[in-house]
PDB file of C-alpha atoms and ligand atoms in Angstrom:
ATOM      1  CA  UNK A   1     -13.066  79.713 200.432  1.00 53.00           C
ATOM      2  CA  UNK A   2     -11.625  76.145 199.669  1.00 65.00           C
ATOM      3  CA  UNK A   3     -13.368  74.280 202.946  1.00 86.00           C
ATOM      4  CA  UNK A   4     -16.748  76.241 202.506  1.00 94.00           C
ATOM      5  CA  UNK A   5     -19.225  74.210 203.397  1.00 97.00           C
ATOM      6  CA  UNK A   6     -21.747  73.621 200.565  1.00 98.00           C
ATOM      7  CA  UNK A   7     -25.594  71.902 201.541  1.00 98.00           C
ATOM      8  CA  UNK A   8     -27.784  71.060 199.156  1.00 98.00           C
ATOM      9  CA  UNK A   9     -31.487  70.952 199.574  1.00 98.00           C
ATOM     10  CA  UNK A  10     -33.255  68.834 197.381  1.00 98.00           C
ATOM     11  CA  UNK A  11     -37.031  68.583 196.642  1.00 98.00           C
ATOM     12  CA  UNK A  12     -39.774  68.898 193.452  1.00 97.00           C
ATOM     13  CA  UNK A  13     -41.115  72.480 194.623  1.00 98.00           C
ATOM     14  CA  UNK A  14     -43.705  71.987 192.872  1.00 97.00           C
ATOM     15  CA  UNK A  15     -44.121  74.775 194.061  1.00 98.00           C
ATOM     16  CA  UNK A  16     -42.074  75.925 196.746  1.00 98.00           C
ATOM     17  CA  UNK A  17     -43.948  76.517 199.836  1.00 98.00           C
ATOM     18  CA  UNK A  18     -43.991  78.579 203.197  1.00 98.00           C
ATOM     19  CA  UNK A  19     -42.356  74.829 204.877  1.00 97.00           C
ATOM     20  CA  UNK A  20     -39.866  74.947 202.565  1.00 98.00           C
ATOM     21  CA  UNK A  21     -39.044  78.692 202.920  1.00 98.00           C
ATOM     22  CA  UNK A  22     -38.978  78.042 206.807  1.00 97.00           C
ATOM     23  CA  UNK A  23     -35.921  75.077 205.900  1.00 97.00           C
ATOM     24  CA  UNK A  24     -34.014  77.256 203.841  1.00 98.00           C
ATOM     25  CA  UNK A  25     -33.635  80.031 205.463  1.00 98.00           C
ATOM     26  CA  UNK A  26     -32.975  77.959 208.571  1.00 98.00           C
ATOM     27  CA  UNK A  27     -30.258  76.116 206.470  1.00 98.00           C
ATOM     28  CA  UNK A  28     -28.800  79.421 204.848  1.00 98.00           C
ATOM     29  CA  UNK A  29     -27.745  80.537 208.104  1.00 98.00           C
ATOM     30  CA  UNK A  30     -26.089  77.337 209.136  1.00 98.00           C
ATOM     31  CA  UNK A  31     -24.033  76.283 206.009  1.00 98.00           C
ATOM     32  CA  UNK A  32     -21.945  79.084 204.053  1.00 98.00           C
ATOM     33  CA  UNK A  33     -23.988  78.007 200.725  1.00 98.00           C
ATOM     34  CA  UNK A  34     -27.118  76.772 200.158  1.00 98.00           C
ATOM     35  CA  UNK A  35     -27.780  75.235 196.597  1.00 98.00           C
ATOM     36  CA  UNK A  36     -31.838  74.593 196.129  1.00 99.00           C
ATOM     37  CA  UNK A  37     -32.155  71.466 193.880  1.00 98.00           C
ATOM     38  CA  UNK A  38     -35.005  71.597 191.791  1.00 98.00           C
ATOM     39  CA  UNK A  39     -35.577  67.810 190.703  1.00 97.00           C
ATOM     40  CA  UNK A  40     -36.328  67.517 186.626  1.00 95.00           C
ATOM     41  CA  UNK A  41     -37.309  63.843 186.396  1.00 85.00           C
ATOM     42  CA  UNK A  42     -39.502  62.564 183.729  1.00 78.00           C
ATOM     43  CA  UNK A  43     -41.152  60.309 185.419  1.00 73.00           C
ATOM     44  CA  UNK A  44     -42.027  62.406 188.037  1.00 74.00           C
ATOM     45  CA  UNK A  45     -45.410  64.434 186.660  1.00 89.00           C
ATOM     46  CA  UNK A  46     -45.037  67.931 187.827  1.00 95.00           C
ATOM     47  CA  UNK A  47     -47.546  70.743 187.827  1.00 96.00           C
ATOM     48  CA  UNK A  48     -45.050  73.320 186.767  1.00 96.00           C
ATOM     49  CA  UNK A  49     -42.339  72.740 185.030  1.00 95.00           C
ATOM     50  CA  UNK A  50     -38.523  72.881 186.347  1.00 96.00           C
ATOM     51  CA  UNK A  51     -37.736  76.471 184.486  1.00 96.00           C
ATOM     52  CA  UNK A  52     -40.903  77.605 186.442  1.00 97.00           C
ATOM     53  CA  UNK A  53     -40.487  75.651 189.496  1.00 98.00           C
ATOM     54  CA  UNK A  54     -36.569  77.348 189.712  1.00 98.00           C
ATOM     55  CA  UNK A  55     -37.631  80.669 189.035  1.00 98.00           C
ATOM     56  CA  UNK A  56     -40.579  80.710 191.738  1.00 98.00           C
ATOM     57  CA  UNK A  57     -37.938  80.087 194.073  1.00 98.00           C
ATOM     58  CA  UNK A  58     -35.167  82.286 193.004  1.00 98.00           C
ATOM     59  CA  UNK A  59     -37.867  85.356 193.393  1.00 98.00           C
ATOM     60  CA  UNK A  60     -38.322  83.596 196.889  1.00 98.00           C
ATOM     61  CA  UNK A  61     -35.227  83.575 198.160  1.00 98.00           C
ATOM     62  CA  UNK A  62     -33.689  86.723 196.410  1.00 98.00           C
ATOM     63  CA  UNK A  63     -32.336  88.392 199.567  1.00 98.00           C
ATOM     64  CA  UNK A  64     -30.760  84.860 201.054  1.00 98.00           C
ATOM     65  CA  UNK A  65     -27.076  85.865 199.347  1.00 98.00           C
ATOM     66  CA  UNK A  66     -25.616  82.401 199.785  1.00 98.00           C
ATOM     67  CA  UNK A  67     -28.489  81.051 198.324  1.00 98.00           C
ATOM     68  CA  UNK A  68     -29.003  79.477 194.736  1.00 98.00           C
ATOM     69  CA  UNK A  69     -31.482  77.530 193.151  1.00 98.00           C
ATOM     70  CA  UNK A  70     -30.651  75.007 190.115  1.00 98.00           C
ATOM     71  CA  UNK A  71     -32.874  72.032 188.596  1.00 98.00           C
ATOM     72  CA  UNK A  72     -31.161  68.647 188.517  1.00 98.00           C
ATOM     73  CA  UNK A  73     -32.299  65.528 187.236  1.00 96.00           C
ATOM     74  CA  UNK A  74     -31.049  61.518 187.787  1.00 95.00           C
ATOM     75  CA  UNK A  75     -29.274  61.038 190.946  1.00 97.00           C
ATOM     76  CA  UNK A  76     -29.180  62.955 193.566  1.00 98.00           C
ATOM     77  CA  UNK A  77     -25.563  62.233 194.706  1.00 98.00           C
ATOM     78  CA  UNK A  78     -24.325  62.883 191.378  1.00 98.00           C
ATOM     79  CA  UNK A  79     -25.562  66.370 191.512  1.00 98.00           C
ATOM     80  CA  UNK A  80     -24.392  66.886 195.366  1.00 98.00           C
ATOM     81  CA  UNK A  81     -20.831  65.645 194.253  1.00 98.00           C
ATOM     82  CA  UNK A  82     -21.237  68.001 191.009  1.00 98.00           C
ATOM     83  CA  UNK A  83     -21.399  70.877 192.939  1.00 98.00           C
ATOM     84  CA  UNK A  84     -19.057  70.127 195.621  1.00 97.00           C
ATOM     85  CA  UNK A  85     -21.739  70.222 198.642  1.00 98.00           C
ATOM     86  CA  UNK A  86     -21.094  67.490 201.181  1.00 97.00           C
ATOM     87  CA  UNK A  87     -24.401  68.000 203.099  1.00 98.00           C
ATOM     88  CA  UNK A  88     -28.002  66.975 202.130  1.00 98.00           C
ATOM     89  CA  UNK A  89     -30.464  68.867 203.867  1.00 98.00           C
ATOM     90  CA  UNK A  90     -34.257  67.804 204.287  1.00 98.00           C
ATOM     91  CA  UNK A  91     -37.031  69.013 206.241  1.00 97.00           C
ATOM     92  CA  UNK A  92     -39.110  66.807 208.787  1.00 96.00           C
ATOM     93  CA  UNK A  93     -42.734  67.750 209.066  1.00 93.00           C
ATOM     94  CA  UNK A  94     -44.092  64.550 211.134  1.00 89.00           C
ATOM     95  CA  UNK A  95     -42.754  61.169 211.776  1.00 86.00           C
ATOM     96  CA  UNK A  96     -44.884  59.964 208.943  1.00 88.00           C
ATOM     97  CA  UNK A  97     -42.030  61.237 206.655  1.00 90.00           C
ATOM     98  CA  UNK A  98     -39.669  60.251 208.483  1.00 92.00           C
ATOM     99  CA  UNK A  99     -39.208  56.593 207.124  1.00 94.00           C
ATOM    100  CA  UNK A 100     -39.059  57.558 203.041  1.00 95.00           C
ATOM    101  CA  UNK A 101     -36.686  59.828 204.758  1.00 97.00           C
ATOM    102  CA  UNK A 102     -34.429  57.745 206.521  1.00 96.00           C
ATOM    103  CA  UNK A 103     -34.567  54.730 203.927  1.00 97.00           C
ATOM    104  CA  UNK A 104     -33.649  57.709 201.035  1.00 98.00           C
ATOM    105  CA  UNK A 105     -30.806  59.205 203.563  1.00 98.00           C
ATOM    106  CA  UNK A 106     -29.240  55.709 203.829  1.00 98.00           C
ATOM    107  CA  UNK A 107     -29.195  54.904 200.252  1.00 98.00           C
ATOM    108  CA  UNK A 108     -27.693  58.479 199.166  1.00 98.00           C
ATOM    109  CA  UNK A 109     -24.719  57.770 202.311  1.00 98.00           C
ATOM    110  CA  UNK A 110     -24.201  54.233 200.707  1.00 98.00           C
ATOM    111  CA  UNK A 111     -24.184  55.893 197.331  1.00 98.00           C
ATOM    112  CA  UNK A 112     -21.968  58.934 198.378  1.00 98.00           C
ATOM    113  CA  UNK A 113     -20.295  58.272 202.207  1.00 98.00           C
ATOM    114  CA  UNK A 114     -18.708  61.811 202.081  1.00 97.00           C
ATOM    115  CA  UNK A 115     -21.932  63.425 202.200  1.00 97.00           C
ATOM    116  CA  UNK A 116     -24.229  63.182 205.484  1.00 98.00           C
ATOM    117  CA  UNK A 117     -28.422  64.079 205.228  1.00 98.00           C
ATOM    118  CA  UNK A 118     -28.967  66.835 208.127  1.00 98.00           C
ATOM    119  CA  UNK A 119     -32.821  66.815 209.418  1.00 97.00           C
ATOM    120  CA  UNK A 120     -34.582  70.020 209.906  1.00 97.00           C
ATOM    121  CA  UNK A 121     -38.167  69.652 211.799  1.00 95.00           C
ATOM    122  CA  UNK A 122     -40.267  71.877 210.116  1.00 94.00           C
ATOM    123  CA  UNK A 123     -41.618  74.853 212.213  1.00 93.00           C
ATOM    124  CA  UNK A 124     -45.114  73.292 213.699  1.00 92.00           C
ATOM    125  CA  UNK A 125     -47.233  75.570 211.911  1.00 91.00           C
ATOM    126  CA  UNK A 126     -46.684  73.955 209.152  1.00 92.00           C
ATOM    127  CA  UNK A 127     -46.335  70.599 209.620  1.00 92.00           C
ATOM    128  CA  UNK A 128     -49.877  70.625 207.532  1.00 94.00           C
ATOM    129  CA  UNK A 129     -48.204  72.563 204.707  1.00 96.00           C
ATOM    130  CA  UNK A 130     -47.358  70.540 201.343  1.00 97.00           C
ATOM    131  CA  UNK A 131     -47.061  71.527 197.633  1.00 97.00           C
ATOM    132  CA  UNK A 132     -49.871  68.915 196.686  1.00 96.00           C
ATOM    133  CA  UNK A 133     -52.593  71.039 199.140  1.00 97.00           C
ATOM    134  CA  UNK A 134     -51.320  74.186 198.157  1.00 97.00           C
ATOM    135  CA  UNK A 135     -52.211  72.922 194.361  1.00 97.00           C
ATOM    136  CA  UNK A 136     -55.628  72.609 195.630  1.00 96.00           C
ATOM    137  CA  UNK A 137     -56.211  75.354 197.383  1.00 96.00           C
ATOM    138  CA  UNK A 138     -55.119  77.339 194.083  1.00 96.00           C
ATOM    139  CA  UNK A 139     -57.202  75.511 192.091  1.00 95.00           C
ATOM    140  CA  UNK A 140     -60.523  76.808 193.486  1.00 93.00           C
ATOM    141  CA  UNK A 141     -58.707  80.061 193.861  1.00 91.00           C
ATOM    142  CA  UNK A 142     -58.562  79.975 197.435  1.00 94.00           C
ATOM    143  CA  UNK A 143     -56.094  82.346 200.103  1.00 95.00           C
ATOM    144  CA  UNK A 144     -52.756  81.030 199.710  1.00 97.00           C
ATOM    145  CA  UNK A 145     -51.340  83.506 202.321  1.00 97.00           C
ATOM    146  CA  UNK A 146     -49.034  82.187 204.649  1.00 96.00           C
ATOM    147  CA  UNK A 147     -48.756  78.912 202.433  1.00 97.00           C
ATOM    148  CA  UNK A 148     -46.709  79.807 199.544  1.00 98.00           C
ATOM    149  CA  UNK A 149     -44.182  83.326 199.794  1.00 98.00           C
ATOM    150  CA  UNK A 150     -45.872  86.553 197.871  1.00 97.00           C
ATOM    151  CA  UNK A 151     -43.645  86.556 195.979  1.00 96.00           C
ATOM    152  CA  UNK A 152     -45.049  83.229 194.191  1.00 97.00           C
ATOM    153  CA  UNK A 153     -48.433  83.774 195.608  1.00 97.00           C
ATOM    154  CA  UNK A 154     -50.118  85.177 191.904  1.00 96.00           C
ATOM    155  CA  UNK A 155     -48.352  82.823 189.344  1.00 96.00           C
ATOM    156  CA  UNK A 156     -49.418  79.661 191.203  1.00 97.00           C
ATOM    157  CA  UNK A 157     -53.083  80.775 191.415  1.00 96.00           C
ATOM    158  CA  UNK A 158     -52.691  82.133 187.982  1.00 94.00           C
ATOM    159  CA  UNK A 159     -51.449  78.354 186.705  1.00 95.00           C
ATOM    160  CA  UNK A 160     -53.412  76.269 188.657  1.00 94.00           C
ATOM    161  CA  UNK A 161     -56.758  78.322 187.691  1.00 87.00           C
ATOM    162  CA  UNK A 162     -56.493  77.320 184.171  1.00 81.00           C
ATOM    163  CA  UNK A 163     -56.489  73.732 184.676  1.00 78.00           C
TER     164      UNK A 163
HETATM  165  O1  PNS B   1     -39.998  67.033 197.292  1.00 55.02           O
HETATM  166  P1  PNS B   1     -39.832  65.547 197.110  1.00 55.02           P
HETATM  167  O2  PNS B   1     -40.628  65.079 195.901  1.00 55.02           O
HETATM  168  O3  PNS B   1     -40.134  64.781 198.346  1.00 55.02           O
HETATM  169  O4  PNS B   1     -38.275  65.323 196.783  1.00 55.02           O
HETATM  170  C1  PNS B   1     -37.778  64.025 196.561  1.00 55.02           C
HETATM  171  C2  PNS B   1     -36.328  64.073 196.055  1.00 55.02           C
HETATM  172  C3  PNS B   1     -36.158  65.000 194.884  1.00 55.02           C
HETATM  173  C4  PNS B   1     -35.432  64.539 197.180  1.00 55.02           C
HETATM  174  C5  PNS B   1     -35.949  62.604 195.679  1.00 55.02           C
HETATM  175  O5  PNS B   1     -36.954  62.087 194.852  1.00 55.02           O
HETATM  176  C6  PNS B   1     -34.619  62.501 194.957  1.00 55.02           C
HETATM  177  O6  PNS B   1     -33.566  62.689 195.538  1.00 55.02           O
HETATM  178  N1  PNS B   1     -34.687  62.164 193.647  1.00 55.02           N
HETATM  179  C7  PNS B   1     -33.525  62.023 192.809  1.00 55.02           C
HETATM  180  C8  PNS B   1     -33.293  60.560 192.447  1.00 55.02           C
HETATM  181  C9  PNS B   1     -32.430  59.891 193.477  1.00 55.02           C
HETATM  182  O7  PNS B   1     -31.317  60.284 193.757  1.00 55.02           O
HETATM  183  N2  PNS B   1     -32.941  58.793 194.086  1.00 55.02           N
HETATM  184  C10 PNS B   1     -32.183  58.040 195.054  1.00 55.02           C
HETATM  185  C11 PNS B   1     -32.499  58.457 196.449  1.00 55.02           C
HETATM  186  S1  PNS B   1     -33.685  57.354 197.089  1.00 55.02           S
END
């Protein structure tokens, strides 16, 4: 398919959670690909690493077929124009991300005007949810059901209880 339409959703998934399960599948039945972009940054310090971080989610979303999950690193743009995608998606929990949002939306169009950022507001129940208190709960080996998929549910207790 030469005009498929190809959306990329970025983010550190670190590690992927129920809110970000919510956007993709959302997204997956919207655009005719999906590509998950699993940012690899030095500078940014993750828990897992980007191999772990991309196979968490490729367990995750193994029945979405026009899904696929890759790690990227430097600019976004250059990745979106890498893989041909011409749509950014990112999810919206509460207007408090909405301005790192916007200003990050603005500098990727002025950086790449083919490709447009679509908003997805997050489902309400988890507008709470984030990778960062997910790491917590897991640390003191609390219930992560509901927060992260099962699928993910034992490796990130199983990581973050030996640190
Ligand atoms: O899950 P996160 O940490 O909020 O995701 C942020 C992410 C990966 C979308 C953002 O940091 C990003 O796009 N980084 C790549 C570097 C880049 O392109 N920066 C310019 C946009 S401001």
């Amino acid at each position: 398919m030469n005009n498929m339409k190809i959306a990329v959703y970025p983010g550190s998934f670190d590690p992927v959670t129920c809110g970000h399960m919510d956007v993709i599948e959302r997204a997956a039945g919207v655009f005719d690909k999906v590509i998950v972009a699993v940012l690899n940054n030095s500078e940014k310090n993750a828990t897992f690493s980007a191999d772990e971080r991309v196979e968490m989610l490729e367990r995750a979303t193994v029945e979405l077929k026009n899904v696929e999950t890759r790690a990227f690193s430097g600019l976004l743009v250059e990745f979106v124009r890498e893989v041909g995608a011409s749509v950014i998606v990112k999810g919206l929990r509460a207007m408090t991300d909405f301005e790192q949002e916007f200003q990050q939306a603005h500098i990727n169009k002025r950086m790449e005007p083919t490709c447009d950022t679509f908003f997805l507001p997050t489902k309400q129940m988890h507008s709470f949810l984030s990778s960062s208190v997910v790491r917590e709960i897991a640390r003191y080996n609390g219930d992560l059901t509901g927060l992260v998929p099962d699928e993910v549910q034992e490796k990130v207790i199983d990581k973050l209880s030996k640190i």
